[in-house]
């Protein structure tokens, strides 16, 4: 409509204007005015036509510009997506670090509030630390402390082998917790591992402290394996997975057996052997489980500990020579609604052990002290040593929101039968059933950062009820590998 | 224990005659469905997860290890989607043929161009995937590329049936191309539509449909949104309105529902994979249902 309005205006003007001067002017004037008007009219018409043409041109240009703009937009969008793909691609040249192993570092520390106890030990059980320095996972420092810092390296060696090392860094020392190679190419369900490795016995044994659901290990693991609360040795492990529709796995290990309950023996051959079998499967979408049965046999030579002297004199140094046989039965059951553990999940796990040790016990004194075994400080008394001890724990951890979990654990051990032969008269042999109840709640910002508050009533020491509070953090940096089930 | 052993041996013997079919272990339902489309009766396919599980948060369950033991071909997404469980399953399986680097290990991500490759790798940015965004299955053009590569791999592993896999792919590709034409036609109104997403799961869907993503509910990938963060997202909507908020079916609905109620926009459940919604029963239905839900949300206003 707009483009016709200038014409209408001009026409209106051409008829309206002549009426005003016509009243007072003569014929000649009128003719002149008419001529002028005629000129004006034609000039206007020309200008209007020119304007109309310009307008039409502008409109065409505008629609072309619109099309061009749309085209530009789509080009821009393509460019943007191309840029997203291309410019953010890793650099074409691969730096030398490309072949480096996956490295992760685990920071772990806590605040602990617990009773001051001179020498922490589990009542009724062989104290694995001859001289308790109190830095094991079982007890630890009171107040603020940093546990060992774990450094993990892992990578495929070549198409046939994979390697992993876990180093524990502590003040002034580096301990090789694990360092092994693992086969990738045996096939037929076989897997071979060699080096220093955590044994496949039990459920918790292969897990490192940062993967535990509580700040400390179950009493059972502390009683069985001492300060590290897991059994590791230098040796080899062969596993075979049966070709069944459910999970069925068998494993055997041979090794030096240098750790408690065995000792280093300075001999050829194997000091320890283990056998285990695991079975597991799913029940519907929401339930998964695994159960296992394991056997560990180790040899000990002059395995040292201290006993209180039956005569109340200086404590007796005792040495065990013989065999230690341990059975462990374990199960774990996990629930997540429809198999999705993001919002809620539950994990129930329990383990039971029974250990028999047979051999001899040599009772003597240390540094010439006088006790029932060494009335003048130099003698020693050798007797039979037979024990059959057991224990278990049961724990449940409920994740009730994406970041929060709460857990309850009950520990119970039984000192069982302890036959010390004639040395029963020389050292104090106590019967005791250590117990502990532990409650924890933890919060995870992500799978890499977790903070945990834990309360425990620990009755693992005869005559002591130790109410403990832990506030612990676990942070993992770097390429953190997947955990086992 | 002995009884288990006997049952195991019996099961092993029973499973022998079934050896003829190529055994496929797929990490997620979309690749299970794709392997079945290509292989038909020549394959037996096991899907390690179903459509309502968060593919980032699966555990190396004993059942998965047992299934991987006898698999001849593992079909994974790759791009670190399964990094939390698949490496353990593969190593514990004692199965040489499915280790990464072997023909029996196939990664779908290797067949397509990945989007959102991060320029900076820092966990401060949340659960980032170094290789790029792994949710490639939301663009059907990617499915076709993966299908071609997968068919070639199946033919390589089972040369006796190579021709069958090729024709299986050809039939699938024909059906798929026709569907693509149909989908792109009906999806035209979605072009340029501004959307919110709950998880950064849709760059490929956006690239295909031309949806314009104006915000993500998760502050960083894999990090649950807090109330404060959702309020920020809501506040930004006044300047840059969105027409709908998308979430993958496996995710918790609370964040997208919260936003949807306050911003008065529809919350759309995207099936995300086969089985993510009851309607998404196969690969074609997956995209039929995805588009149906998006278009319904667009029409709702």
XYZ file of C-alpha atoms in Angstrom:
786
model
C 0.000 0.000 0.000
C 2.725 2.440 0.981
C 4.221 2.856 -2.447
C 0.982 4.348 -3.860
C 0.577 7.044 -1.252
C 3.130 9.546 -2.745
C 1.168 9.469 -6.036
C -2.117 10.079 -4.283
C -0.551 12.961 -2.371
C 0.758 14.580 -5.566
C -2.589 14.262 -7.318
C -4.374 15.787 -4.359
C -1.881 18.670 -4.329
C -2.267 19.338 -8.052
C -5.995 19.830 -7.683
C -5.987 21.699 -4.415
C -3.240 24.230 -5.177
C -4.755 25.779 -8.366
C -7.929 26.760 -6.484
C -6.126 29.261 -4.200
C -4.374 31.671 -6.635
C -7.201 31.433 -9.267
C -9.441 33.929 -7.469
C -7.091 36.977 -7.809
C -5.047 36.275 -10.973
C -5.569 37.211 -14.641
C -5.632 34.864 -17.649
C -1.917 35.158 -18.446
C -0.981 34.614 -14.875
C -3.315 31.692 -14.782
C -1.784 30.175 -17.906
C 1.674 30.640 -16.419
C 0.634 29.114 -13.156
C -0.993 26.225 -15.001
C 2.195 25.651 -16.969
C 4.233 25.785 -13.791
C 1.832 23.377 -12.103
C 2.005 21.121 -15.107
C 5.797 21.191 -14.808
C 5.622 20.525 -11.103
C 3.171 17.702 -11.669
C 5.281 15.983 -14.273
C 8.394 16.537 -12.156
C 6.654 14.999 -9.151
C 5.430 12.122 -11.239
C 8.944 11.480 -12.519
C 10.383 11.630 -9.046
C 7.625 9.399 -7.720
C 8.219 6.869 -10.498
C 11.929 7.009 -9.703
C 11.163 6.497 -6.025
C 8.867 3.612 -6.828
C 11.538 1.985 -8.904
C 14.121 2.484 -6.179
C 11.735 1.011 -3.656
C 11.123 -2.039 -5.819
C 14.860 -2.440 -6.250
C 15.393 -2.097 -2.512
C 12.729 -4.684 -1.838
C 14.313 -7.163 -4.205
C 17.655 -6.473 -2.614
C 16.152 -6.968 0.821
C 14.710 -10.368 -0.043
C 18.009 -11.327 -1.660
C 19.785 -10.119 1.485
C 17.403 -12.204 3.559
C 18.214 -15.299 1.561
C 21.899 -14.488 1.794
C 21.565 -14.010 5.534
C 19.817 -17.374 5.917
C 22.528 -18.952 3.851
C 25.185 -17.241 5.950
C 23.502 -18.481 9.086
C 23.483 -22.061 7.920
C 27.104 -21.718 6.818
C 27.915 -20.298 10.221
C 26.169 -23.201 11.901
C 28.061 -25.678 9.801
C 31.278 -23.810 10.512
C 30.505 -23.834 14.189
C 29.903 -27.565 14.264
C 32.989 -28.104 12.125
C 34.955 -25.914 14.497
C 33.582 -27.904 17.404
C 34.795 -31.054 15.741
C 38.001 -29.868 14.201
C 39.527 -27.120 16.278
C 38.993 -28.983 19.529
C 40.585 -32.136 18.253
C 43.752 -33.204 20.082
C 46.905 -31.926 18.428
C 47.992 -33.973 15.458
C 51.447 -34.592 16.848
C 51.386 -37.070 19.725
C 53.601 -36.006 22.564
C 55.981 -38.540 24.103
C 53.711 -38.741 27.146
C 51.105 -40.521 25.020
C 52.554 -43.905 25.919
C 52.940 -43.193 29.625
C 51.086 -45.468 32.001
C 47.864 -44.442 33.692
C 48.870 -42.784 36.912
C 46.712 -42.137 39.895
C 47.503 -40.792 43.308
C 45.310 -41.438 46.293
C 45.228 -38.998 49.152
C 43.900 -40.398 52.353
C 43.933 -38.972 55.845
C 41.795 -38.513 58.900
C 41.134 -37.204 62.318
C 40.891 -40.012 64.895
C 39.601 -39.796 68.404
C 40.239 -42.898 70.483
C 41.502 -44.150 73.820
C 45.156 -44.045 74.666
C 46.253 -47.665 74.711
C 49.947 -48.499 75.058
C 49.941 -51.556 72.812
C 46.866 -52.187 70.698
C 46.238 -55.841 70.011
C 43.275 -58.096 69.425
C 42.625 -60.093 72.602
C 42.991 -63.866 72.382
C 44.822 -63.741 69.042
C 48.486 -63.851 68.071
C 49.707 -60.291 67.868
C 51.367 -60.121 64.430
C 53.465 -57.103 65.276
C 56.298 -58.247 67.516
C 56.897 -54.615 68.335
C 53.742 -52.644 67.734
C 54.604 -49.334 66.144
C 50.943 -48.444 65.913
C 50.818 -47.311 62.294
C 48.784 -50.125 60.823
C 45.317 -49.727 59.373
C 43.890 -51.302 62.481
C 44.790 -48.616 64.958
C 46.814 -45.672 63.751
C 47.696 -42.303 65.221
C 45.347 -40.372 67.409
C 44.399 -36.896 66.246
C 45.173 -35.690 62.733
C 47.188 -37.970 60.496
C 47.820 -38.820 56.890
C 47.838 -42.493 55.994
C 50.235 -43.673 53.388
C 49.731 -41.966 50.038
C 49.078 -44.498 47.291
C 50.633 -44.087 43.882
C 49.313 -46.379 41.155
C 50.851 -47.000 37.749
C 49.131 -49.258 35.238
C 49.386 -49.901 31.517
C 49.426 -52.603 28.904
C 52.997 -53.740 28.382
C 52.330 -55.142 24.920
C 49.439 -57.057 23.351
C 50.101 -59.993 25.677
C 50.811 -58.481 29.076
C 49.629 -55.763 31.384
C 51.509 -54.354 34.365
C 50.533 -52.530 37.510
C 52.424 -51.205 40.511
C 51.001 -49.696 43.668
C 53.458 -47.835 45.831
C 52.665 -46.668 49.326
C 54.518 -43.521 50.254
C 55.079 -42.841 53.915
C 57.449 -40.641 55.849
C 60.934 -41.764 54.907
C 59.865 -44.918 53.122
C 58.305 -46.252 49.973
C 56.664 -49.621 50.205
C 55.838 -51.713 47.167
C 52.320 -52.841 48.035
C 51.738 -54.557 44.732
C 53.794 -54.890 41.567
C 52.649 -57.472 39.079
C 52.161 -58.403 35.472
C 48.985 -59.972 34.178
C 48.349 -61.999 31.052
C 46.051 -60.710 28.330
C 46.651 -63.365 25.726
C 46.294 -66.812 27.324
C 42.652 -67.234 26.402
C 40.419 -70.215 27.268
C 39.470 -68.469 30.506
C 42.985 -68.504 31.929
C 44.616 -65.561 33.615
C 48.149 -65.486 34.956
C 49.537 -62.934 37.348
C 53.041 -62.738 38.700
C 54.984 -60.498 41.027
C 53.942 -59.060 44.336
C 50.209 -59.392 44.504
C 47.314 -59.314 46.887
C 45.880 -62.788 47.130
C 42.511 -63.577 45.578
C 41.290 -65.196 48.820
C 38.237 -63.777 50.574
C 36.308 -60.791 49.284
C 37.987 -57.752 50.788
C 41.547 -59.004 50.468
C 42.190 -57.630 46.986
C 40.676 -54.240 47.757
C 42.937 -51.384 48.741
C 42.037 -49.173 51.669
C 40.588 -46.414 49.469
C 37.923 -48.804 48.188
C 36.775 -49.913 51.639
C 33.302 -48.939 52.826
C 34.610 -48.202 56.316
C 37.630 -46.251 57.464
C 39.326 -49.352 58.835
C 39.406 -53.039 57.973
C 37.209 -55.628 59.673
C 38.758 -57.057 62.841
C 38.885 -60.410 61.071
C 41.324 -59.102 58.480
C 43.486 -57.465 61.136
C 43.601 -60.707 63.126
C 44.317 -62.813 60.042
C 46.924 -60.717 58.297
C 48.275 -58.070 60.638
C 48.802 -54.397 60.056
C 48.086 -54.336 56.314
C 44.811 -56.176 56.878
C 45.271 -58.108 53.645
C 47.388 -60.996 52.478
C 49.982 -60.262 49.828
C 53.019 -62.214 48.771
C 55.623 -62.482 46.037
C 54.548 -65.248 43.739
C 52.259 -66.323 40.937
C 48.527 -66.688 40.558
C 46.683 -68.728 37.979
C 42.956 -68.286 37.539
C 40.501 -70.092 35.334
C 37.040 -68.900 34.488
C 34.690 -71.732 33.592
C 32.724 -71.364 30.318
C 29.423 -71.313 32.153
C 26.492 -68.913 31.754
C 27.029 -67.826 35.369
C 30.298 -66.747 36.965
C 32.461 -69.605 38.164
C 36.128 -69.028 38.766
C 38.947 -71.062 40.280
C 42.327 -69.800 41.344
C 45.595 -71.099 42.724
C 48.588 -69.208 44.076
C 52.112 -70.126 45.039
C 54.534 -67.721 46.615
C 57.183 -66.875 49.069
C 54.698 -66.471 51.916
C 56.823 -63.864 53.620
C 53.958 -62.109 55.377
C 51.969 -62.973 58.477
C 50.744 -65.618 59.268
C 53.844 -67.039 57.529
C 57.379 -65.739 57.709
C 60.378 -65.475 55.466
C 62.248 -68.774 55.723
C 65.354 -68.393 53.534
C 64.479 -71.524 51.522
C 63.874 -72.587 47.950
C 60.366 -73.599 46.981
C 57.116 -72.029 48.005
C 56.343 -70.802 51.492
C 52.639 -70.396 50.922
C 49.883 -71.603 48.672
C 46.297 -70.564 48.223
C 43.258 -71.979 46.474
C 39.984 -70.228 45.895
C 36.711 -70.572 44.046
C 34.164 -67.871 43.321
C 30.658 -68.198 42.031
C 28.288 -65.375 41.166
C 25.410 -64.227 39.024
C 22.461 -61.846 38.779
C 18.961 -62.342 40.091
C 16.745 -60.285 37.836
C 17.804 -56.767 36.947
C 18.185 -55.538 40.504
C 20.316 -58.115 42.302
C 23.885 -59.319 41.843
C 25.891 -61.572 44.078
C 29.171 -63.364 44.474
C 30.212 -66.013 46.966
C 33.563 -67.612 47.530
C 35.505 -70.202 49.415
C 39.254 -69.855 49.923
C 42.087 -71.749 51.535
C 45.487 -70.385 52.478
C 48.364 -72.424 53.803
C 51.590 -70.822 54.933
C 54.700 -71.896 56.769
C 56.246 -69.963 59.618
C 59.723 -70.093 61.073
C 60.478 -68.262 64.294
C 57.359 -66.119 63.987
C 57.798 -63.804 66.939
C 55.421 -62.273 69.413
C 55.208 -61.473 73.112
C 53.077 -63.032 75.794
C 52.400 -61.857 79.289
C 54.309 -64.090 81.717
C 52.175 -66.417 83.825
C 54.315 -65.561 86.837
C 53.802 -61.843 86.350
C 57.477 -61.299 85.586
C 59.022 -59.736 82.455
C 56.980 -60.548 79.321
C 57.920 -63.715 77.430
C 59.247 -63.702 73.892
C 57.603 -66.496 71.910
C 58.439 -68.037 68.554
C 56.178 -70.196 66.443
C 57.434 -72.767 63.943
C 54.884 -74.670 61.912
C 51.956 -74.433 59.527
C 49.035 -72.078 59.396
C 45.900 -73.096 57.494
C 43.089 -70.623 56.937
C 39.656 -71.137 55.410
C 37.628 -68.110 54.374
C 34.016 -68.128 53.202
C 32.746 -64.867 51.748
C 29.716 -63.450 50.040
C 28.592 -60.100 48.737
C 25.147 -59.138 47.509
C 24.350 -55.869 45.813
C 20.968 -54.383 45.088
C 20.131 -51.422 42.881
C 16.605 -50.690 41.639
C 16.445 -51.995 38.053
C 20.241 -52.166 38.075
C 20.751 -48.413 38.264
C 22.776 -47.439 41.322
C 22.703 -43.702 40.706
C 19.968 -42.881 43.233
C 19.797 -45.814 45.631
C 21.688 -49.019 46.228
C 22.464 -51.484 48.948
C 25.432 -53.728 49.531
C 25.574 -56.551 52.031
C 28.813 -58.373 52.605
C 30.070 -60.884 55.103
C 33.037 -63.165 55.600
C 33.827 -66.003 57.973
C 37.197 -67.555 58.661
C 38.626 -70.427 60.534
C 42.348 -70.803 61.127
C 44.289 -73.775 62.429
C 47.931 -73.537 63.361
C 50.057 -76.513 64.307
C 53.707 -76.594 65.259
C 55.899 -75.704 68.162
C 56.118 -72.721 70.444
C 59.480 -71.702 71.819
C 59.172 -69.538 74.876
C 62.188 -67.554 76.006
C 63.141 -64.092 77.098
C 64.321 -61.032 75.341
C 67.470 -59.144 76.348
C 68.105 -61.489 79.304
C 64.849 -60.694 81.092
C 63.688 -63.182 83.696
C 60.332 -64.988 83.365
C 58.781 -68.431 83.816
C 60.366 -69.758 80.605
C 63.809 -68.340 81.368
C 64.403 -68.323 85.110
C 67.964 -67.061 84.604
C 67.263 -65.171 81.373
C 68.915 -67.617 78.961
C 66.745 -70.754 78.898
C 63.906 -71.527 76.538
C 60.988 -73.940 76.704
C 59.709 -75.680 73.561
C 56.138 -76.991 73.511
C 53.430 -78.061 71.097
C 51.305 -75.274 69.664
C 47.828 -75.998 68.319
C 45.116 -73.462 67.785
C 41.756 -73.365 66.077
C 40.277 -69.889 65.921
C 37.467 -68.269 64.008
C 35.702 -65.005 63.376
C 33.388 -63.143 61.072
C 31.975 -59.783 60.152
C 28.801 -58.646 58.466
C 28.269 -55.218 57.008
C 25.612 -53.369 55.097
C 25.968 -50.076 53.262
C 22.920 -48.212 51.993
C 23.232 -45.436 49.455
C 20.091 -43.361 49.934
C 20.825 -40.464 47.581
C 23.309 -39.943 44.758
C 25.946 -38.665 47.167
C 25.117 -40.066 50.602
C 25.671 -43.512 52.054
C 25.316 -44.960 55.523
C 26.694 -48.233 56.821
C 26.646 -50.580 59.768
C 29.226 -53.264 60.516
C 29.468 -55.911 63.187
C 32.719 -57.730 63.939
C 33.115 -60.771 66.126
C 36.051 -63.088 66.710
C 36.495 -66.155 68.853
C 39.887 -67.021 70.344
C 38.734 -70.646 70.179
C 40.930 -73.530 71.157
C 44.522 -72.662 72.052
C 46.683 -75.597 73.130
C 50.159 -74.422 74.196
C 51.302 -77.748 75.682
C 53.659 -77.282 78.603
C 54.062 -73.596 77.805
C 50.444 -73.111 78.919
C 51.892 -72.939 82.421
C 54.443 -70.279 81.433
C 52.468 -67.695 79.502
C 49.053 -66.148 79.962
C 46.624 -67.763 77.521
C 43.465 -65.701 77.552
C 40.115 -66.737 76.127
C 38.363 -63.794 74.556
C 35.647 -62.909 72.074
C 36.569 -59.545 70.537
C 33.567 -57.526 69.299
C 33.082 -54.257 67.536
C 30.123 -52.270 66.221
C 30.808 -49.605 63.609
C 28.521 -46.985 62.126
C 29.496 -44.770 59.226
C 28.086 -42.136 56.905
C 29.921 -40.822 53.896
C 29.423 -38.136 51.305
C 30.914 -38.203 47.814
C 31.196 -35.068 45.750
C 32.088 -37.294 42.824
C 33.479 -40.762 42.416
C 36.880 -39.219 43.070
C 36.259 -37.410 46.359
C 34.704 -38.795 49.519
C 34.415 -37.672 53.133
C 33.438 -40.128 55.863
C 32.366 -39.920 59.486
C 32.593 -43.119 61.493
C 31.782 -44.160 65.043
C 32.909 -47.451 66.524
C 32.566 -49.163 69.844
C 35.626 -51.361 69.869
C 35.851 -54.202 72.390
C 38.723 -55.984 70.686
C 41.020 -55.543 73.693
C 40.144 -57.381 76.918
C 38.849 -55.001 79.546
C 38.817 -51.979 77.241
C 35.784 -50.365 75.627
C 37.155 -47.917 73.117
C 34.650 -45.491 71.616
C 36.234 -44.217 68.442
C 35.384 -41.336 66.131
C 36.941 -41.006 62.687
C 36.611 -38.246 60.177
C 38.277 -39.400 57.001
C 38.846 -38.151 53.471
C 39.730 -40.105 50.350
C 40.622 -38.248 47.177
C 41.916 -39.824 44.000
C 43.757 -37.874 41.378
C 44.391 -38.851 37.817
C 43.462 -41.883 35.787
C 41.533 -43.893 38.287
C 40.889 -47.374 36.956
C 37.700 -49.319 37.365
C 37.116 -51.178 40.599
C 36.232 -54.826 40.846
C 32.735 -55.900 41.872
C 31.444 -76.503 45.467
C 31.499 -79.857 43.671
C 27.902 -79.474 42.689
C 28.613 -76.088 41.164
C 31.487 -77.627 39.260
C 29.254 -80.358 37.877
C 26.576 -77.882 36.895
C 29.278 -75.799 35.258
C 30.647 -78.696 33.252
C 27.180 -79.756 32.193
C 26.416 -76.223 31.073
C 29.698 -76.078 29.188
C 28.872 -79.264 27.320
C 25.366 -78.083 26.540
C 26.680 -74.819 25.178
C 28.963 -76.535 22.657
C 26.445 -77.141 19.818
C 25.494 -73.435 19.917
C 29.022 -72.549 18.815
C 27.855 -72.033 15.248
C 26.386 -68.585 15.888
C 28.682 -65.591 16.377
C 28.468 -64.611 20.040
C 28.191 -60.876 20.466
C 28.555 -59.051 23.795
C 27.155 -55.518 23.412
C 27.718 -53.006 26.191
C 24.540 -51.028 25.490
C 21.158 -51.951 23.950
C 21.584 -49.919 20.744
C 24.600 -51.936 19.611
C 22.905 -55.171 20.640
C 19.957 -54.225 18.420
C 22.254 -53.211 15.584
C 24.266 -56.451 15.732
C 20.978 -58.368 15.645
C 19.746 -56.355 12.615
C 22.924 -57.112 10.686
C 23.516 -60.658 11.860
C 19.954 -61.918 12.074
C 19.929 -65.606 12.924
C 23.705 -65.940 12.531
C 24.426 -64.185 15.819
C 23.463 -64.588 19.452
C 23.527 -61.202 21.098
C 23.868 -60.371 24.773
C 23.240 -56.828 25.986
C 25.212 -56.028 29.133
C 22.888 -53.195 30.126
C 19.296 -52.189 29.519
C 17.758 -48.892 28.528
C 17.139 -47.567 32.021
C 20.666 -47.954 33.363
C 23.104 -45.060 33.446
C 25.803 -46.300 31.058
C 28.427 -44.380 33.052
C 27.641 -46.219 36.275
C 27.760 -49.943 35.620
C 29.763 -52.342 37.774
C 32.010 -55.166 36.636
C 29.466 -57.702 37.839
C 30.275 -61.433 37.905
C 27.466 -62.079 35.403
C 29.099 -59.736 32.890
C 32.506 -61.398 33.291
C 30.893 -64.796 32.733
C 29.218 -63.554 29.527
C 32.412 -61.949 28.235
C 34.239 -65.261 28.731
C 32.470 -66.887 25.795
C 31.938 -63.819 23.589
C 33.558 -63.692 20.160
C 32.845 -60.027 19.568
C 32.516 -57.204 22.074
C 30.670 -54.191 20.693
C 31.331 -51.169 22.888
C 30.646 -47.483 22.389
C 34.163 -46.452 23.359
C 35.141 -42.829 23.978
C 35.439 -43.803 27.655
C 31.705 -44.446 28.085
C 32.399 -47.879 29.611
C 35.707 -46.970 31.270
C 34.324 -47.662 34.745
C 33.642 -51.341 34.186
C 34.474 -52.789 30.777
C 38.290 -52.915 31.205
C 37.873 -55.055 34.331
C 35.308 -57.307 32.648
C 37.597 -57.850 29.644
C 40.696 -58.564 31.719
C 38.899 -60.885 34.132
C 37.171 -62.780 31.317
C 40.288 -64.737 30.374
C 39.144 -64.288 26.780
C 42.038 -63.383 24.523
C 39.933 -62.671 21.455
C 38.005 -59.700 22.863
C 40.897 -57.691 24.273
C 41.265 -54.154 22.896
C 43.364 -54.222 19.757
C 41.997 -57.609 18.656
C 39.381 -58.002 15.902
C 36.936 -59.240 18.541
C 36.845 -55.817 20.170
C 34.840 -53.192 18.303
C 34.298 -49.578 19.301
C 31.386 -47.781 17.648
C 32.935 -44.382 18.363
C 35.794 -45.198 15.994
C 33.351 -45.151 13.052
C 31.999 -41.622 13.584
C 33.242 -38.096 14.160
C 33.066 -37.210 17.808
C 31.724 -33.883 19.011
C 32.614 -31.935 22.141
C 36.232 -33.034 22.247
C 37.485 -31.134 25.298
C 40.315 -28.676 24.760
C 41.317 -28.941 28.407
C 41.331 -32.150 30.427
C 40.676 -31.251 34.019
C 38.367 -33.032 36.467
C 37.339 -29.584 37.674
C 35.123 -29.706 34.575
C 33.339 -32.803 35.843
C 33.098 -36.188 34.199
C 34.717 -35.208 30.911
C 35.510 -37.704 28.189
C 38.898 -37.044 26.651
C 37.969 -38.500 23.274
C 34.751 -36.527 22.942
C 31.084 -36.953 23.807
C 30.284 -40.692 23.713
C 26.503 -40.468 23.201
C 26.814 -40.922 19.454
C 23.691 -43.071 19.040
C 21.288 -40.107 19.186
C 22.104 -39.210 15.561
C 20.709 -41.910 13.219
C 23.289 -41.002 10.580
C 25.901 -42.256 13.062
C 24.010 -45.541 13.428
C 24.414 -46.113 9.702
C 28.160 -45.452 9.832
C 28.556 -47.781 12.813
C 26.451 -50.415 11.047
C 28.752 -50.397 8.039
C 31.888 -50.770 10.182
C 30.266 -53.389 12.394
C 29.082 -55.466 9.441
C 32.616 -55.425 8.056
C 33.963 -56.551 11.431
C 31.417 -59.350 11.715
C 32.315 -60.527 8.238
C 35.996 -60.511 9.202
C 35.357 -62.589 12.325
C 32.998 -65.048 10.673
C 34.259 -65.264 7.072
C 32.024 -68.217 6.237
C 28.993 -65.961 6.668
C 30.608 -62.800 5.283
C 28.133 -62.497 2.407
C 25.218 -62.806 4.804
C 26.534 -59.974 6.972
C 27.025 -57.815 3.892
C 23.501 -58.432 2.693
C 22.252 -57.952 6.255
C 23.863 -54.559 6.248
C 22.558 -53.712 2.780
C 18.996 -54.505 3.831
C 19.408 -52.492 7.016
C 20.961 -49.556 5.172
C 18.125 -49.440 2.667
C 15.521 -49.484 5.402
C 17.494 -46.899 7.379
C 17.983 -44.458 4.495
C 14.263 -44.531 3.779
C 13.582 -43.907 7.445
C 16.099 -41.045 7.471
C 14.242 -39.299 4.677
C 10.971 -39.754 6.524
C 12.404 -38.592 9.870
C 14.088 -35.531 8.432
C 10.854 -34.536 6.737
C 8.692 -34.777 9.824
C 11.420 -33.273 12.026
C 11.635 -30.054 9.973
C 9.662 -27.975 12.527
C 12.285 -28.808 15.168
C 14.990 -26.890 13.344
C 16.294 -24.010 15.427
C 14.046 -24.805 18.396
C 15.764 -23.728 21.612
C 16.024 -26.537 24.208
C 17.409 -27.205 27.664
C 19.089 -30.541 28.397
C 19.513 -32.253 31.745
C 22.783 -34.019 30.892
C 25.151 -33.132 28.065
C 23.878 -36.175 26.220
C 22.476 -34.673 23.029
C 25.102 -32.906 20.920
C 24.569 -35.468 18.156
C 20.779 -35.227 18.282
C 21.068 -31.435 18.195
C 23.447 -31.578 15.248
C 21.036 -33.822 13.366
C 17.786 -31.989 14.061
C 19.201 -28.470 14.341
C 17.914 -28.105 17.900
C 19.522 -25.136 19.602
C 20.794 -26.029 23.079
C 20.503 -23.014 25.384
C 21.501 -24.608 28.681
C 22.374 -27.752 30.666
C 20.859 -28.584 34.042
C 23.930 -30.445 35.269
C 26.487 -27.810 36.280
C 29.198 -30.101 34.939
C 28.817 -33.472 33.203
C 27.863 -36.196 35.680
C 27.393 -33.760 38.584
C 23.851 -33.653 39.992
C 22.391 -30.135 39.794
C 21.861 -28.356 43.084
C 18.799 -26.203 43.788
C 20.879 -23.049 43.434
C 22.199 -24.071 40.058
C 18.690 -24.895 38.797
C 17.509 -21.464 39.951
C 20.322 -19.893 37.911
C 19.317 -21.874 34.838
C 15.708 -20.796 35.376
C 16.729 -17.139 35.697
C 18.652 -17.294 32.431
C 15.562 -18.620 30.670
C 13.873 -15.196 30.827
C 16.588 -13.758 28.572
C 16.902 -16.873 26.450
C 13.710 -18.931 26.562
C 13.682 -22.638 25.777
C 10.753 -24.525 24.313
C 11.362 -27.790 26.189
C 13.777 -29.608 28.472
C 15.212 -32.984 27.416
C 16.479 -35.778 29.591
C 17.729 -39.251 28.701
C 15.297 -41.900 29.955
C 17.803 -43.413 32.391
C 18.188 -40.170 34.339
C 16.349 -39.136 37.467
C 13.426 -36.899 36.494
C 13.558 -34.411 39.405
C 15.807 -31.679 37.868
C 14.016 -31.494 34.506
C 10.606 -31.677 36.183
C 11.575 -28.823 38.519
C 12.567 -26.595 35.613
C 9.628 -27.633 33.464
C 7.070 -26.721 36.139
C 8.559 -23.285 36.781
C 9.406 -22.346 33.214
C 6.061 -23.772 32.015
C 7.712 -25.801 29.283
C 7.285 -29.508 28.561
C 9.817 -31.998 29.945
C 10.655 -34.546 27.272
C 11.935 -38.022 28.050
C 14.186 -39.039 25.195
C 14.349 -42.851 25.017
C 18.083 -42.507 24.296
C 18.494 -46.176 23.508
C 16.456 -49.200 22.566
C 14.205 -49.958 25.535
C 14.526 -46.505 27.052
C 10.763 -46.114 26.671
C 8.195 -48.874 26.133
C 7.643 -47.608 22.565
C 11.344 -47.698 21.615
C 11.392 -51.434 21.009
C 13.912 -51.446 18.166
C 16.238 -49.034 16.400
C 13.624 -47.633 14.015
C 11.121 -47.285 16.837
C 13.806 -45.542 18.900
C 13.891 -42.614 16.474
C 10.172 -42.746 15.708
C 9.501 -42.364 19.418
C 12.194 -39.718 19.908
C 10.696 -37.546 17.162
C 7.142 -38.202 18.267
C 7.989 -36.973 21.777
C 9.877 -33.921 20.567
C 7.142 -32.911 18.129
C 4.449 -33.456 20.755
C 6.348 -31.136 23.103
C 6.662 -28.537 20.347
C 2.930 -28.694 19.653
C 2.096 -28.447 23.338
C 2.484 -24.663 23.363
